[in-house]
Tab-separated table of C-alpha atoms in Angstrom:
chain	number	residue	atom	x	y	z
A	1	MET	CA	152.658	30.380	155.438
A	2	SER	CA	155.962	28.667	154.908
A	3	SER	CA	159.056	29.675	156.855
A	4	LEU	CA	160.680	30.852	153.609
A	5	THR	CA	157.762	33.141	152.836
A	6	ALA	CA	157.724	34.378	156.418
A	7	ARG	CA	161.400	35.323	156.199
A	8	GLN	CA	160.688	37.103	152.940
A	9	ASN	CA	157.931	39.157	154.520
A	10	GLN	CA	160.039	40.017	157.560
A	11	SER	CA	163.497	40.766	156.239
A	12	GLY	CA	163.669	39.615	152.621
A	13	PHE	CA	165.875	36.874	151.247
A	14	SER	CA	169.461	36.470	152.367
A	15	LEU	CA	172.409	36.762	150.007
A	16	SER	CA	173.042	33.012	150.250
A	17	GLU	CA	169.486	32.290	149.093
A	18	TYR	CA	169.916	34.542	146.081
A	19	LEU	CA	173.254	32.891	145.263
A	20	THR	CA	171.734	29.422	145.646
A	21	CYS	CA	169.046	30.344	143.121
A	22	LEU	CA	171.629	31.788	140.723
A	23	ASN	CA	173.810	28.705	141.046
A	24	GLY	CA	170.874	26.378	140.387
A	25	ILE	CA	169.725	28.184	137.250
A	26	VAL	CA	173.243	28.578	135.837
A	27	TRP	CA	174.073	24.935	136.587
A	28	ARG	CA	170.849	23.775	134.904
A	29	GLU	CA	171.682	25.810	131.797
A	30	ALA	CA	175.241	24.469	131.787
A	31	LEU	CA	174.042	20.867	132.002
A	32	ARG	CA	171.597	21.458	129.182
A	33	PHE	CA	174.411	22.915	127.091
A	34	LEU	CA	176.709	19.965	127.844
A	35	HIS	CA	174.021	17.460	126.920
A	36	GLN	CA	173.289	19.250	123.653
A	37	ARG	CA	176.693	18.984	121.972
A	38	GLU	CA	175.186	19.658	118.574
A	39	ARG	CA	174.209	23.100	119.870
A	40	PHE	CA	177.863	23.916	120.503
A	41	VAL	CA	178.929	22.572	117.117
A	42	SER	CA	176.202	24.433	115.231
A	43	ALA	CA	177.074	27.649	117.064
A	44	LEU	CA	180.610	27.386	115.633
A	45	VAL	CA	179.732	26.065	112.187
A	46	ARG	CA	177.717	29.146	111.203
A	47	PRO	CA	180.436	31.768	111.798
A	48	LEU	CA	183.192	29.481	110.525
A	49	VAL	CA	181.356	28.998	107.225
A	50	TRP	CA	181.170	32.780	106.860
A	51	LEU	CA	184.814	33.127	107.836
A	52	PHE	CA	186.331	30.378	105.693
A	53	ILE	CA	184.064	30.528	102.632
A	54	PHE	CA	182.244	33.855	102.405
A	55	ALA	CA	185.183	35.996	103.539
A	56	ALA	CA	187.625	34.106	101.316
A	57	GLY	CA	185.433	34.727	98.288
A	58	PHE	CA	185.058	38.447	98.986
A	59	ARG	CA	188.623	39.125	100.147
A	60	GLN	CA	189.720	40.524	96.785
A	61	VAL	CA	186.475	42.400	96.180
A	62	LEU	CA	185.916	44.104	99.520
A	63	GLY	CA	189.050	45.783	100.734
A	64	ILE	CA	188.785	47.584	104.054
A	65	SER	CA	190.431	50.984	104.339
A	66	ILE	CA	191.919	52.406	107.519
A	67	ILE	CA	188.971	53.115	109.809
A	68	PRO	CA	188.814	53.144	113.614
A	69	PRO	CA	189.758	51.085	115.521
A	70	TYR	CA	192.135	49.732	112.870
A	71	GLU	CA	195.445	51.519	112.330
A	72	THR	CA	196.314	49.864	109.031
A	73	TYR	CA	194.645	48.129	106.101
A	74	ILE	CA	193.069	44.831	107.098
A	75	LEU	CA	191.810	41.737	105.360
A	76	TYR	CA	188.076	41.287	105.016
A	77	GLU	CA	187.984	38.285	107.352
A	78	VAL	CA	189.601	40.378	110.077
A	79	TYR	CA	186.858	42.966	109.662
A	80	ILE	CA	183.949	40.543	109.886
A	81	ALA	CA	185.314	38.621	112.903
A	82	PRO	CA	183.600	40.925	115.486
A	83	GLY	CA	180.334	40.635	113.568
A	84	LEU	CA	180.587	36.848	113.624
A	85	MET	CA	181.241	36.946	117.367
A	86	ALA	CA	178.085	38.989	117.814
A	87	MET	CA	176.232	36.579	115.519
A	88	ILE	CA	177.120	33.714	117.870
A	89	GLN	CA	175.589	35.673	120.736
A	90	LEU	CA	172.528	36.576	118.676
A	91	PHE	CA	171.800	32.943	117.820
A	92	ASN	CA	172.522	31.868	121.376
A	93	GLY	CA	170.115	34.482	122.737
A	94	MET	CA	167.391	33.213	120.440
A	95	GLN	CA	168.104	29.570	121.294
A	96	SER	CA	167.993	30.391	124.989
A	97	SER	CA	164.623	32.035	124.540
A	98	LEU	CA	163.528	29.001	122.516
A	99	SER	CA	164.257	26.870	125.565
A	100	MET	CA	162.015	29.185	127.601
A	101	VAL	CA	159.153	28.611	125.161
A	102	TYR	CA	159.778	24.868	125.396
A	103	ASP	CA	159.908	24.944	129.202
A	104	ARG	CA	156.696	26.948	129.328
A	105	GLU	CA	154.956	24.516	126.987
A	106	MET	CA	156.171	21.496	128.975
A	107	GLY	CA	155.319	23.080	132.337
A	108	ASN	CA	158.887	23.500	133.604
A	109	MET	CA	158.667	27.274	133.394
A	110	ARG	CA	155.726	27.302	135.756
A	111	THR	CA	157.846	25.549	138.388
A	112	LEU	CA	160.468	28.273	138.087
A	113	LEU	CA	158.123	31.241	138.061
A	114	VAL	CA	156.160	30.173	141.166
A	115	SER	CA	159.337	30.451	143.238
A	116	PRO	CA	158.967	32.979	146.090
A	117	LEU	CA	162.058	34.775	144.832
A	118	PRO	CA	161.378	37.941	142.800
A	119	ARG	CA	160.460	37.182	139.223
A	120	TRP	CA	162.856	39.792	137.867
A	121	TYR	CA	165.694	38.016	139.635
A	122	LEU	CA	164.721	34.631	138.208
A	123	LEU	CA	164.657	36.035	134.689
A	124	PHE	CA	167.948	37.841	135.260
A	125	CYS	CA	169.569	34.596	136.436
A	126	LYS	CA	168.311	32.877	133.292
A	127	LEU	CA	169.761	35.728	131.246
A	128	LEU	CA	173.133	35.483	132.986
A	129	ALA	CA	173.239	31.734	132.400
A	130	GLY	CA	172.582	32.167	128.686
A	131	THR	CA	175.218	34.887	128.433
A	132	ALA	CA	177.800	32.666	130.154
A	133	VAL	CA	177.147	29.933	127.585
A	134	SER	CA	177.561	32.410	124.726
A	135	LEU	CA	180.933	33.521	126.122
A	136	LEU	CA	182.236	29.957	125.919
A	137	GLN	CA	181.125	29.739	122.304
A	138	VAL	CA	182.679	33.084	121.348
A	139	TYR	CA	186.064	32.278	122.882
A	140	ALA	CA	186.042	28.886	121.161
A	141	PHE	CA	185.491	30.747	117.885
A	142	LEU	CA	188.349	33.141	118.683
A	143	LEU	CA	190.623	30.178	119.332
A	144	ILE	CA	189.847	28.682	115.928
A	145	ALA	CA	190.137	32.099	114.239
A	146	TRP	CA	193.612	32.502	115.744
A	147	PHE	CA	194.790	29.565	113.631
A	148	TRP	CA	193.382	31.460	110.634
A	149	ASP	CA	195.697	34.404	111.426
A	150	ILE	CA	192.885	36.489	112.868
A	151	ALA	CA	194.493	37.650	116.069
A	152	PRO	CA	193.773	40.953	117.839
A	153	PRO	CA	196.355	42.333	120.297
A	154	PRO	CA	196.815	39.900	123.210
A	155	ILE	CA	195.200	42.356	125.630
A	156	GLY	CA	192.154	42.384	123.348
A	157	TYR	CA	191.093	38.933	124.510
A	158	LEU	CA	190.653	40.432	127.971
A	159	THR	CA	189.317	43.891	127.122
A	160	VAL	CA	186.623	42.395	124.887
A	161	LEU	CA	185.123	40.416	127.780
A	162	PRO	CA	183.009	43.280	129.254
A	163	ALA	CA	181.745	44.128	125.774
A	164	LEU	CA	180.785	40.501	125.172
A	165	ILE	CA	178.965	40.330	128.501
A	166	LEU	CA	176.974	43.484	127.772
A	167	SER	CA	176.132	42.514	124.192
A	168	GLY	CA	175.213	38.995	125.342
A	169	LEU	CA	172.862	40.451	127.959
A	170	MET	CA	171.245	42.728	125.370
A	171	LEU	CA	170.662	39.989	122.796
A	172	GLY	CA	169.546	37.510	125.448
A	173	ALA	CA	167.090	40.048	126.878
A	174	LEU	CA	165.740	40.665	123.375
A	175	GLY	CA	165.174	36.942	122.892
A	176	MET	CA	163.519	36.739	126.311
A	177	LEU	CA	161.192	39.600	125.407
A	178	ILE	CA	160.261	37.919	122.123
A	179	SER	CA	159.661	34.565	123.806
A	180	SER	CA	157.172	36.144	126.211
A	181	GLY	CA	154.666	36.635	123.406
A	182	ILE	CA	155.047	33.200	121.759
A	183	LYS	CA	152.798	30.500	123.164
A	184	GLN	CA	153.570	27.632	120.771
A	185	LEU	CA	156.965	26.169	119.988
A	186	GLU	CA	156.159	25.768	116.286
A	187	ASN	CA	155.748	29.530	115.854
A	188	PHE	CA	159.143	30.402	117.252
A	189	ALA	CA	161.290	29.366	114.276
A	190	GLY	CA	159.580	31.805	111.928
A	191	VAL	CA	159.749	34.639	114.433
A	192	MET	CA	163.413	33.870	115.148
A	193	ASN	CA	164.348	34.087	111.470
A	194	PHE	CA	162.319	37.278	111.143
A	195	VAL	CA	164.471	38.825	113.874
A	196	ILE	CA	167.916	37.292	113.297
A	197	PHE	CA	168.479	37.851	109.603
A	198	PRO	CA	167.318	41.498	109.358
A	199	MET	CA	169.349	42.384	112.445
A	200	PHE	CA	172.460	40.655	111.126
A	201	PHE	CA	172.396	41.823	107.514
A	202	ALA	CA	171.224	45.379	108.275
A	203	SER	CA	174.266	46.076	110.442
A	204	SER	CA	177.981	46.748	110.226
A	205	ALA	CA	178.780	43.060	110.745
A	206	LEU	CA	179.627	42.441	107.079
A	207	TYR	CA	180.282	45.910	105.636
A	208	PRO	CA	181.475	49.243	107.040
A	209	LEU	CA	178.682	51.757	107.412
A	210	TRP	CA	180.364	54.203	105.044
A	211	ARG	CA	180.129	51.599	102.274
A	212	VAL	CA	176.465	51.030	103.073
A	213	GLN	CA	175.859	54.785	102.919
A	214	GLU	CA	177.437	54.948	99.464
A	215	GLY	CA	175.067	52.250	98.225
A	216	SER	CA	171.858	53.240	100.007
A	217	PRO	CA	171.426	56.218	102.365
A	218	LEU	CA	168.142	54.749	103.591
A	219	LEU	CA	169.737	51.421	104.495
A	220	TYR	CA	172.523	53.343	106.216
A	221	TYR	CA	170.050	54.874	108.659
A	222	VAL	CA	168.396	51.505	109.192
A	223	CYS	CA	171.806	50.066	110.111
A	224	LEU	CA	172.583	53.071	112.292
A	225	PHE	CA	169.445	52.554	114.387
A	226	ASN	CA	169.908	48.793	114.592
A	227	PRO	CA	171.015	47.807	118.142
A	228	PHE	CA	172.961	44.886	116.688
A	229	THR	CA	175.187	47.340	114.794
A	230	HIS	CA	176.220	48.922	118.062
A	231	ALA	CA	176.806	45.522	119.671
A	232	VAL	CA	179.178	44.689	116.799
A	233	GLU	CA	180.989	48.029	117.052
A	234	LEU	CA	181.289	47.724	120.822
A	235	ILE	CA	182.962	44.331	120.384
A	236	ARG	CA	185.117	45.582	117.481
A	237	PHE	CA	186.580	48.487	119.443
A	238	ALA	CA	186.975	46.435	122.629
A	239	LEU	CA	189.064	43.854	120.743
A	240	TYR	CA	191.619	46.608	120.218
A	241	GLY	CA	191.457	48.028	123.733
A	242	GLN	CA	189.207	50.964	122.820
A	243	ILE	CA	185.710	52.079	123.798
A	244	ASN	CA	183.038	53.205	121.388
A	245	TRP	CA	181.055	55.404	123.740
A	246	LEU	CA	178.026	55.771	121.467
A	247	SER	CA	177.720	52.009	121.044
A	248	LEU	CA	178.209	51.518	124.791
A	249	ALA	CA	175.338	53.899	125.524
A	250	VAL	CA	173.039	52.297	122.936
A	251	VAL	CA	173.754	48.720	124.001
A	252	GLY	CA	173.401	49.578	127.694
A	253	SER	CA	170.099	51.398	127.120
A	254	CYS	CA	168.697	48.611	124.939
A	255	THR	CA	169.717	45.985	127.495
A	256	ALA	CA	167.797	47.809	130.222
A	257	ALA	CA	164.783	48.408	127.964
A	258	PHE	CA	164.574	44.801	126.742
A	259	MET	CA	165.001	43.416	130.252
A	260	ILE	CA	162.333	45.687	131.720
A	261	GLY	CA	160.019	44.715	128.872
A	262	ALA	CA	160.640	41.007	129.479
A	263	ILE	CA	160.000	41.343	133.229
A	264	TYR	CA	156.751	43.169	132.515
A	265	ALA	CA	155.736	40.647	129.853
A	266	TYR	CA	156.332	37.661	132.131
A	267	ASP	CA	154.195	39.193	134.888
A	268	PRO	CA	150.915	37.237	134.625
A	269	SER	CA	148.912	40.102	136.142
A	270	ARG	CA	150.085	42.698	133.628
A	271	GLY	CA	152.150	41.192	130.858
A	272	LEU	CA	151.687	39.096	127.759
A	273	ILE	CA	151.336	35.784	129.642
A	274	ARG	CA	147.902	35.721	131.266
A	275	ARG	CA	146.423	33.194	133.617
A	276	GLY	CA	143.439	31.146	132.627
A	277	PRO	CA	140.565	30.080	134.891
A	278	ALA	CA	142.523	27.098	136.207
A	279	GLY	CA	145.651	29.081	136.911
A	280	GLY	CA	147.386	27.880	133.777
A	281	GLU	CA	148.955	30.080	131.127
A	282	THR	CA	146.817	31.108	128.197
């Protein structure tokens, strides 16, 4: 038995060992992000297209009345900005889980998961790394949006940070849970689109829920029970220094549920990834 395993059995891992693991996983994710510049560009192109083209076309059609957290009438592009921020995190969560499918197919995931450190901690480190990357993308979007006269109160750039961290963890954990059941890289694109577009369009990202209710009561309840809706509303209120307690509870609960599901699914003895006769994944 190795000395590392012996220390684990006797007194567990030290804080420095946990931090070393966290630093390694975060640094690996950061290097991957830096080497994939097109990933950063594509993460900004999607919301900017919606902001500069879609919102401009609907500005005169979709006026937004005074609803919390807004204290006055707002332009349509101001309303959809929080939804576009959440969309960046949604796509990033799915891309991060895509990298897990790729690593598992190439064998890199096996190297990570055989570490003597607890598996839940390894997955949580991966989740934190993906969330950190999404934060960089969101703040880059906010910087560009500022030049488009979309500027929340200055304190909003700080108060929105906890909301972005929590929503990033929820969407990243969802992607991690989905990736646990996908064994081939080619199948992931279809599954990703099946998740991303219904979550995004059936939410309050593009339209207030009261407008959705006027058009379709059934769709209103679909949006109401969509976790992405509450991620958007959590970000929206946080941008203006307020807390939407219902959305906070929903996003926090979903984050815990998705993470627990992912940890269970990545357990080869119980979850969706099972070991074959030769010890490989099947």
